[in-house]
Short mmCIF file of C-alpha atoms and ligand atoms in Angstrom, two decimals:
data_model
loop_
_atom_site.label_atom_id
_atom_site.label_comp_id
_atom_site.label_asym_id
_atom_site.label_seq_id
_atom_site.Cartn_x
_atom_site.Cartn_y
_atom_site.Cartn_z
CA MET X 1 27.47 -9.25 14.69
CA THR X 2 24.27 -8.53 16.65
CA ILE X 3 20.88 -9.12 15.05
CA GLU X 4 20.41 -5.34 14.91
CA GLN X 5 23.67 -4.84 13.00
CA GLN X 6 22.63 -7.69 10.70
CA VAL X 7 19.19 -6.20 9.97
CA ILE X 8 20.74 -2.76 9.31
CA GLU X 9 23.17 -4.36 6.86
CA TRP X 10 20.34 -6.15 5.03
CA ARG X 11 18.26 -2.97 4.93
CA ARG X 12 21.07 -0.89 3.46
CA HIS X 13 21.96 -3.60 0.95
CA ILE X 14 18.34 -3.69 -0.29
CA HIS X 15 18.21 0.13 -0.34
CA LYS X 16 21.35 0.23 -2.49
CA HIS X 17 19.89 -2.30 -4.97
CA PRO X 18 16.24 -1.27 -5.43
CA GLU X 19 13.99 -3.04 -7.94
CA PHE X 20 10.64 -1.97 -9.39
CA GLY X 21 7.47 -4.05 -8.93
CA PHE X 22 7.63 -7.57 -10.45
CA GLU X 23 11.34 -6.99 -11.20
CA GLU X 24 12.50 -7.88 -7.66
CA ALA X 25 14.84 -10.67 -8.86
CA LEU X 26 17.83 -9.81 -6.64
CA THR X 27 15.71 -8.90 -3.62
CA SER X 28 13.55 -12.02 -3.72
CA ALA X 29 16.62 -14.22 -4.31
CA MET X 30 18.27 -12.66 -1.26
CA VAL X 31 15.11 -13.17 0.82
CA ALA X 32 14.76 -16.81 -0.27
CA GLN X 33 18.43 -17.52 0.40
CA LYS X 34 18.31 -16.01 3.91
CA LEU X 35 15.11 -17.88 4.80
CA GLU X 36 16.76 -21.15 3.70
CA GLU X 37 19.82 -20.33 5.80
CA PHE X 38 17.47 -19.93 8.79
CA GLY X 39 16.05 -23.42 8.12
CA ILE X 40 12.69 -22.10 6.88
CA GLU X 41 10.72 -23.83 4.08
CA VAL X 42 10.75 -21.53 1.02
CA HIS X 43 8.29 -21.16 -1.88
CA ARG X 44 9.47 -18.91 -4.72
CA ASN X 45 7.52 -17.22 -7.51
CA ILE X 46 4.24 -16.86 -5.63
CA GLY X 47 2.83 -13.86 -7.53
CA GLU X 48 5.75 -13.55 -10.00
CA THR X 49 8.67 -12.45 -7.76
CA GLY X 50 6.94 -13.08 -4.41
CA VAL X 51 8.39 -15.42 -1.77
CA VAL X 52 6.63 -17.31 1.03
CA GLY X 53 8.56 -18.78 3.97
CA ILE X 54 6.88 -21.31 6.27
CA LEU X 55 8.01 -22.02 9.83
CA LYS X 56 6.10 -24.59 11.87
CA CYS X 57 6.59 -25.38 15.56
CA GLY X 58 4.65 -27.82 17.72
CA ASP X 59 1.46 -29.46 16.48
CA SER X 60 -1.21 -26.79 16.77
CA ASP X 61 -3.06 -26.12 13.51
CA ARG X 62 -3.21 -22.38 14.28
CA SER X 63 -1.43 -20.08 11.82
CA ILE X 64 -0.52 -16.46 11.17
CA GLY X 65 0.66 -14.55 8.08
CA LEU X 66 3.14 -11.65 8.26
CA ARG X 67 3.51 -9.61 5.09
CA ALA X 68 6.27 -7.25 3.91
CA ASP X 69 6.48 -5.50 0.53
CA MET X 70 9.75 -5.55 -1.47
CA ASP X 71 9.37 -3.15 -4.41
CA ALA X 72 10.89 0.27 -5.07
CA LEU X 73 9.74 3.31 -7.09
CA HIS X 74 10.76 5.01 -10.32
CA ILE X 75 12.36 7.96 -8.50
CA HIS X 76 15.89 9.26 -8.90
CA GLU X 77 17.43 9.24 -5.43
CA GLN X 78 18.87 12.56 -4.21
CA ASN X 79 20.53 11.23 -1.06
CA CYS X 80 24.29 10.82 -0.92
CA PHE X 81 25.34 8.23 1.60
CA ALA X 82 27.09 4.90 1.25
CA HIS X 83 23.85 3.00 0.62
CA THR X 84 22.40 5.36 -2.05
CA SER X 85 20.72 3.49 -4.93
CA VAL X 86 23.10 2.20 -7.58
CA HIS X 87 20.16 1.56 -9.93
CA GLU X 88 19.64 4.80 -11.87
CA GLY X 89 16.06 6.09 -11.58
CA VAL X 90 14.93 3.44 -9.11
CA MET X 91 14.73 4.12 -5.38
CA HIS X 92 13.39 2.69 -2.14
CA ALA X 93 11.50 5.89 -1.32
CA CYS X 94 8.66 4.14 0.54
CA GLY X 95 10.73 2.15 3.03
CA HIS X 96 9.95 -1.29 1.61
CA ASP X 97 13.68 -1.99 2.11
CA GLY X 98 13.06 -1.58 5.86
CA HIS X 99 9.88 -3.69 5.77
CA THR X 100 11.70 -6.55 4.02
CA ALA X 101 14.67 -6.37 6.41
CA MET X 102 12.38 -6.31 9.48
CA LEU X 103 10.46 -9.39 8.36
CA LEU X 104 13.74 -11.18 7.58
CA GLY X 105 14.96 -10.23 11.06
CA ALA X 106 11.78 -11.63 12.61
CA ALA X 107 12.15 -14.83 10.57
CA HIS X 108 15.71 -15.18 11.87
CA GLU X 109 14.70 -14.58 15.49
CA LEU X 110 11.67 -16.89 15.40
CA SER X 111 13.64 -19.66 13.69
CA ARG X 112 16.11 -19.51 16.62
CA SER X 113 13.73 -19.09 19.57
CA ARG X 114 10.90 -21.31 18.22
CA ASP X 115 8.82 -20.21 21.20
CA PHE X 116 5.38 -20.74 19.65
CA ASP X 117 2.96 -23.49 18.70
CA GLY X 118 1.60 -23.28 15.14
CA THR X 119 2.66 -22.11 11.67
CA VAL X 120 4.06 -18.74 10.65
CA TYR X 121 3.85 -17.66 7.00
CA PHE X 122 6.43 -15.00 6.08
CA ILE X 123 4.96 -13.32 3.01
CA PHE X 124 7.36 -11.22 0.92
CA GLN X 125 5.17 -9.44 -1.60
CA PRO X 126 6.28 -7.86 -4.88
CA GLY X 127 4.75 -4.85 -6.65
CA GLU X 128 2.83 -3.01 -3.93
CA GLU X 129 3.27 0.45 -5.49
CA HIS X 130 1.44 -0.38 -8.73
CA GLY X 131 -1.24 -2.27 -6.81
CA LEU X 132 -0.77 -5.61 -8.57
CA GLY X 133 1.45 -7.60 -6.20
CA ALA X 134 -1.07 -8.66 -3.56
CA LYS X 135 -3.56 -9.64 -6.28
CA ALA X 136 -0.87 -11.72 -8.02
CA MET X 137 -0.03 -13.61 -4.82
CA ILE X 138 -3.73 -14.23 -4.15
CA ALA X 139 -4.20 -15.47 -7.74
CA ASP X 140 -1.26 -17.84 -7.22
CA GLY X 141 -3.07 -19.45 -4.29
CA LEU X 142 -1.67 -17.66 -1.24
CA PHE X 143 -4.88 -18.32 0.68
CA THR X 144 -5.97 -21.56 -1.03
CA LYS X 145 -2.65 -23.46 -1.00
CA TRP X 146 -2.18 -22.57 2.64
CA LYS X 147 -4.55 -22.07 5.57
CA ILE X 148 -3.64 -18.67 7.01
CA ASP X 149 -5.94 -17.78 9.93
CA ALA X 150 -5.10 -14.08 10.10
CA ILE X 151 -2.78 -11.73 8.28
CA TYR X 152 -0.78 -8.70 9.42
CA ALA X 153 1.30 -6.02 7.70
CA MET X 154 3.38 -3.05 8.85
CA HIS X 155 4.41 0.18 7.08
CA ASN X 156 6.62 3.02 8.27
CA LEU X 157 5.25 6.56 8.24
CA PRO X 158 7.29 9.80 8.43
CA GLY X 159 5.67 12.47 10.61
CA ILE X 160 4.90 10.00 13.40
CA PRO X 161 7.53 9.98 16.21
CA GLU X 162 10.22 7.34 15.80
CA GLY X 163 9.02 3.90 16.88
CA GLN X 164 5.46 4.85 17.84
CA PHE X 165 2.77 2.56 16.45
CA VAL X 166 -0.64 3.69 15.18
CA THR X 167 -3.60 1.82 13.77
CA ARG X 168 -7.36 1.64 14.06
CA PRO X 169 -10.14 -0.93 13.67
CA HIS X 170 -12.27 -0.82 10.47
CA SER X 171 -11.12 1.56 7.65
CA LEU X 172 -7.53 2.64 8.26
CA MET X 173 -6.70 3.81 4.74
CA ALA X 174 -8.66 4.87 1.67
CA SER X 175 -9.42 3.16 -1.60
CA GLU X 176 -7.87 4.77 -4.67
CA SER X 177 -9.49 4.95 -8.09
CA SER X 178 -8.91 7.03 -11.19
CA PHE X 179 -11.38 8.20 -13.80
CA GLU X 180 -11.13 9.36 -17.38
CA ILE X 181 -13.91 11.26 -19.14
CA ASP X 182 -13.85 12.11 -22.87
CA VAL X 183 -16.38 14.69 -24.02
CA ILE X 184 -16.75 14.37 -27.78
CA ALA X 185 -18.29 17.32 -29.67
CA THR X 186 -17.95 18.85 -33.13
CA GLY X 187 -15.94 21.93 -32.24
CA GLY X 188 -15.73 24.72 -34.79
CA HIS X 189 -14.90 28.39 -35.35
CA ALA X 190 -14.61 30.44 -32.15
CA ALA X 191 -16.69 33.19 -33.81
CA MET X 192 -19.58 30.86 -34.70
CA PRO X 193 -20.23 28.52 -31.75
CA HIS X 194 -23.86 28.04 -32.84
CA MET X 195 -22.61 26.08 -35.89
CA GLY X 196 -21.36 23.20 -33.74
CA THR X 197 -21.12 21.80 -30.22
CA ASP X 198 -18.62 22.94 -27.58
CA PRO X 199 -17.05 20.36 -25.22
CA ILE X 200 -15.40 23.00 -23.00
CA VAL X 201 -18.65 24.40 -21.62
CA VAL X 202 -19.91 20.84 -21.05
CA GLY X 203 -16.62 19.82 -19.44
CA ALA X 204 -16.66 22.83 -17.11
CA GLN X 205 -20.22 21.95 -16.04
CA ILE X 206 -19.17 18.36 -15.41
CA VAL X 207 -16.29 19.51 -13.15
CA SER X 208 -18.60 21.86 -11.23
CA ALA X 209 -21.38 19.29 -10.88
CA MET X 210 -18.91 16.69 -9.61
CA GLN X 211 -18.40 18.88 -6.52
CA THR X 212 -21.90 17.87 -5.44
CA ILE X 213 -21.08 14.16 -5.16
CA VAL X 214 -19.28 14.43 -1.82
CA SER X 215 -21.55 17.20 -0.53
CA ARG X 216 -24.95 15.84 -1.73
CA ASN X 217 -24.63 12.09 -2.37
CA LEU X 218 -22.40 10.81 0.42
CA SER X 219 -23.08 10.71 4.15
CA ALA X 220 -21.30 13.45 6.09
CA ILE X 221 -20.95 11.01 9.00
CA ASN X 222 -19.54 7.84 7.54
CA GLU X 223 -18.82 8.27 3.86
CA THR X 224 -15.76 10.53 3.86
CA ALA X 225 -14.34 10.82 0.36
CA VAL X 226 -12.14 12.95 -1.88
CA ILE X 227 -12.79 13.54 -5.59
CA SER X 228 -10.07 15.51 -7.37
CA VAL X 229 -10.11 16.54 -11.02
CA THR X 230 -6.44 16.71 -11.90
CA GLU X 231 -6.35 17.26 -15.68
CA PHE X 232 -8.53 19.12 -18.17
CA ALA X 233 -7.08 18.88 -21.67
CA THR X 234 -8.52 20.05 -25.00
CA ASN X 235 -7.47 19.98 -28.64
CA GLY X 236 -8.52 23.58 -29.21
CA THR X 237 -6.50 26.71 -29.87
CA VAL X 238 -7.08 30.44 -29.47
CA ASN X 239 -9.73 30.84 -32.20
CA VAL X 240 -10.86 27.20 -32.48
CA ILE X 241 -13.48 25.56 -30.31
CA PRO X 242 -12.07 22.09 -29.63
CA SER X 243 -13.84 18.88 -30.58
CA GLN X 244 -12.63 17.03 -27.50
CA VAL X 245 -12.11 17.55 -23.79
CA LYS X 246 -10.39 14.96 -21.63
CA ILE X 247 -10.99 15.18 -17.88
CA THR X 248 -9.04 12.90 -15.58
CA GLY X 249 -8.83 12.63 -11.82
CA ASP X 250 -8.45 10.59 -8.70
CA THR X 251 -10.84 9.60 -5.94
CA ARG X 252 -10.42 8.21 -2.41
CA SER X 253 -13.03 6.76 -0.10
CA PHE X 254 -13.21 4.53 2.94
CA THR X 255 -16.04 2.11 2.23
CA ASP X 256 -16.96 -0.04 -0.76
CA GLU X 257 -20.45 1.52 -0.68
CA ALA X 258 -19.05 5.03 -1.08
CA LEU X 259 -16.72 3.83 -3.83
CA GLY X 260 -19.66 2.33 -5.74
CA LYS X 261 -21.73 5.50 -5.32
CA ILE X 262 -18.89 7.70 -6.62
CA GLU X 263 -18.35 5.54 -9.71
CA LYS X 264 -22.06 5.71 -10.61
CA ALA X 265 -22.53 9.38 -9.67
CA ILE X 266 -19.70 10.59 -11.91
CA GLU X 267 -21.20 8.75 -14.87
CA ARG X 268 -24.70 10.05 -14.08
CA ILE X 269 -23.37 13.63 -14.15
CA VAL X 270 -21.35 13.08 -17.32
CA ALA X 271 -24.28 11.41 -19.11
CA GLY X 272 -26.72 14.12 -18.02
CA GLN X 273 -24.52 17.06 -18.98
CA CYS X 274 -23.59 15.51 -22.32
CA MET X 275 -27.17 14.66 -23.16
CA SER X 276 -28.37 18.18 -22.42
CA ALA X 277 -25.67 19.63 -24.69
CA GLY X 278 -26.10 17.03 -27.44
CA VAL X 279 -22.54 15.69 -27.29
CA GLU X 280 -21.10 12.19 -26.85
CA TYR X 281 -18.88 10.87 -24.08
CA LYS X 282 -16.68 7.98 -23.03
CA TYR X 283 -16.26 7.17 -19.35
CA HIS X 284 -13.68 4.91 -17.76
CA PHE X 285 -13.37 4.27 -14.02
CA ASN X 286 -10.48 2.18 -12.68
CA ASN X 287 -10.09 1.00 -9.09
CA SER X 288 -6.43 0.43 -8.10
CA PHE X 289 -6.70 -0.10 -4.34
CA LEU X 290 -9.62 -0.93 -2.06
CA SER X 291 -9.88 0.65 1.37
CA THR X 292 -7.70 -1.04 3.98
CA ILE X 293 -10.15 -2.50 6.50
CA ASN X 294 -8.76 -3.89 9.76
CA SER X 295 -10.82 -6.41 11.68
CA PRO X 296 -11.43 -5.19 15.26
CA GLU X 297 -10.25 -8.46 16.85
CA GLN X 298 -6.91 -8.56 14.99
CA THR X 299 -6.42 -4.82 15.59
CA ALA X 300 -6.67 -5.46 19.33
CA PHE X 301 -4.04 -8.23 18.96
CA ALA X 302 -1.73 -5.93 16.98
CA VAL X 303 -2.09 -3.15 19.59
CA LYS X 304 -1.33 -5.60 22.40
CA ALA X 305 1.86 -6.78 20.66
CA ALA X 306 2.99 -3.22 19.89
CA GLU X 307 2.34 -2.16 23.51
CA ALA X 308 4.47 -5.04 24.74
CA VAL X 309 7.36 -3.78 22.57
CA VAL X 310 7.22 0.03 22.95
CA GLY X 311 4.86 0.59 25.91
CA LYS X 312 1.22 1.71 26.02
CA GLU X 313 2.19 5.40 25.81
CA ASN X 314 3.72 4.82 22.37
CA VAL X 315 0.76 3.05 20.75
CA ASN X 316 -2.41 4.66 19.42
CA GLY X 317 -4.95 1.97 18.61
CA ASN X 318 -7.59 4.42 17.44
CA CYS X 319 -5.84 6.91 15.17
CA GLU X 320 -7.57 8.97 12.48
CA PRO X 321 -7.86 7.30 9.06
CA PHE X 322 -5.39 8.15 6.28
CA THR X 323 -6.28 9.05 2.67
CA ILE X 324 -3.26 7.12 1.36
CA SER X 325 -3.79 3.62 -0.04
CA GLU X 326 -2.23 0.16 0.12
CA ASP X 327 -2.70 -3.07 -1.81
CA PHE X 328 -2.66 -5.14 1.40
CA SER X 329 -6.34 -4.10 1.25
CA PHE X 330 -6.89 -6.96 -1.22
CA MET X 331 -5.42 -9.52 1.21
CA LEU X 332 -7.64 -8.17 3.99
CA ARG X 333 -10.69 -8.98 1.81
CA GLU X 334 -9.57 -12.65 1.80
CA VAL X 335 -8.48 -13.12 5.41
CA LYS X 336 -9.12 -11.01 8.53
CA GLY X 337 -6.15 -9.08 9.83
CA CYS X 338 -4.56 -5.78 10.74
CA TYR X 339 -2.29 -3.21 9.10
CA ILE X 340 -0.23 -1.09 11.47
CA LEU X 341 1.92 2.00 10.89
CA VAL X 342 5.21 2.57 12.69
CA GLY X 343 6.60 6.09 13.06
CA ASN X 344 9.69 6.74 10.92
CA GLY X 345 10.42 9.92 12.91
CA LEU X 346 10.07 13.69 12.72
CA GLY X 347 12.03 16.52 11.09
CA GLU X 348 15.55 15.69 9.98
CA CYS X 349 15.44 12.31 11.67
CA GLY X 350 13.02 10.26 9.59
CA GLY X 351 10.50 13.00 8.84
CA THR X 352 11.07 13.26 5.06
CA ALA X 353 7.86 12.22 3.29
CA LEU X 354 7.34 8.90 1.57
CA HIS X 355 8.00 9.00 -2.20
CA ASN X 356 10.36 11.98 -1.75
CA PRO X 357 13.81 11.65 -3.43
CA ASN X 358 15.44 12.50 -0.07
CA TYR X 359 13.51 9.93 1.96
CA ASP X 360 15.34 7.19 3.86
CA PHE X 361 14.05 4.45 6.15
CA ASN X 362 15.07 5.14 9.77
CA ASP X 363 17.34 2.31 10.95
CA ASN X 364 16.53 3.14 14.60
CA ILE X 365 13.10 1.56 14.20
CA LEU X 366 14.24 -1.72 12.62
CA MET X 367 14.43 -3.68 15.88
CA LYS X 368 11.10 -2.28 17.07
CA GLY X 369 9.57 -3.78 13.93
CA VAL X 370 11.43 -7.07 14.33
CA ASN X 371 10.29 -7.35 17.94
CA TYR X 372 6.71 -6.40 17.05
CA TRP X 373 6.57 -9.33 14.61
CA LYS X 374 8.19 -11.70 17.09
CA VAL X 375 5.92 -10.76 20.00
CA LEU X 376 2.81 -10.85 17.79
CA VAL X 377 3.61 -14.44 16.77
CA GLU X 378 4.46 -15.50 20.31
CA GLN X 379 1.22 -13.98 21.64
CA GLN X 380 -1.04 -15.31 18.88
CA LEU X 381 0.51 -18.79 18.72
CA ALA X 382 1.27 -19.02 22.44
CA ASN X 383 2.37 -22.43 23.73
ZN1 ZN F 1 4.71 3.90 -1.60
ZN1 ZN F 2 4.85 1.72 0.72
#
């Protein structure tokens, strides 16, 4: 069996047996077992179900970390092929099956060739989708137990031609936060609004005023952001003014400064509108992902490795940023590094969107990913 056939088999096996974040018992056991078969030192349960493999060659103290995510989503798969999920309601709809298989393939290849001088850390992370896996590995000492000089990650992306690589220095992807606003009034009879306080009028003013945050509080040049109100719920009925309005939503931004401004600006608007109407409020802001910030130096290294694998014409090292989010962002706050996207394909061949029940990782790009990891290590830890 060729390495490509082997990696395809692993990928389809993982796809068929998907596991949700922090429940990756079978996947992490498979990863640990394969790494041991390759003669790689294995550390289990780093961040609950996370696995770290360590491969050292020569005596240089240089090191590099390569990270893949292993978790699946709570989606009912609509595909019907031999490797369709056998776990009802759980599906690898984000391609983490491919990421895990590619990093295993690279571990296999590097353990055979051993053409580098230094230490490679193969980091198999749990629970990326809920944003807790990277934090859990960091809390378990990923960067204090081990000295990892720089860290890299790769994710597939439908809509980019098969096997093309794209990345950029600085902010590649957005932070993601959610907010919850409760406007607490008295409510009352719809015919006699003057007898009480009305949270709907206040809530509507809050939603309108929030539109000024991006347009009036953030820089048009370097503080791109999105603020979306996604729910507006009341406990009223046709002839009853409600006593409560709940407004929830989601916000994305590319710098920590913009994120901080948004959190404060929403509360300022809520407090001001509620005070002027004489009603109470509760405000809760929750950050799930920080923006993914690539260091320029490591981005140049990642681009160089990708160009060596697929040619200069298939690598864009200065793509536009994406408003999607990734918990590798938390690792990049600990250690400098680079996140790169690899095209999953277009149209019928790999173009189905991430998190769609008909998505599938494109097996044609597996070896491009394996070779990217291998070349990156051989270039960064060159003999
Ligand atoms: Zn995802
Ligand atoms: Zn993903």
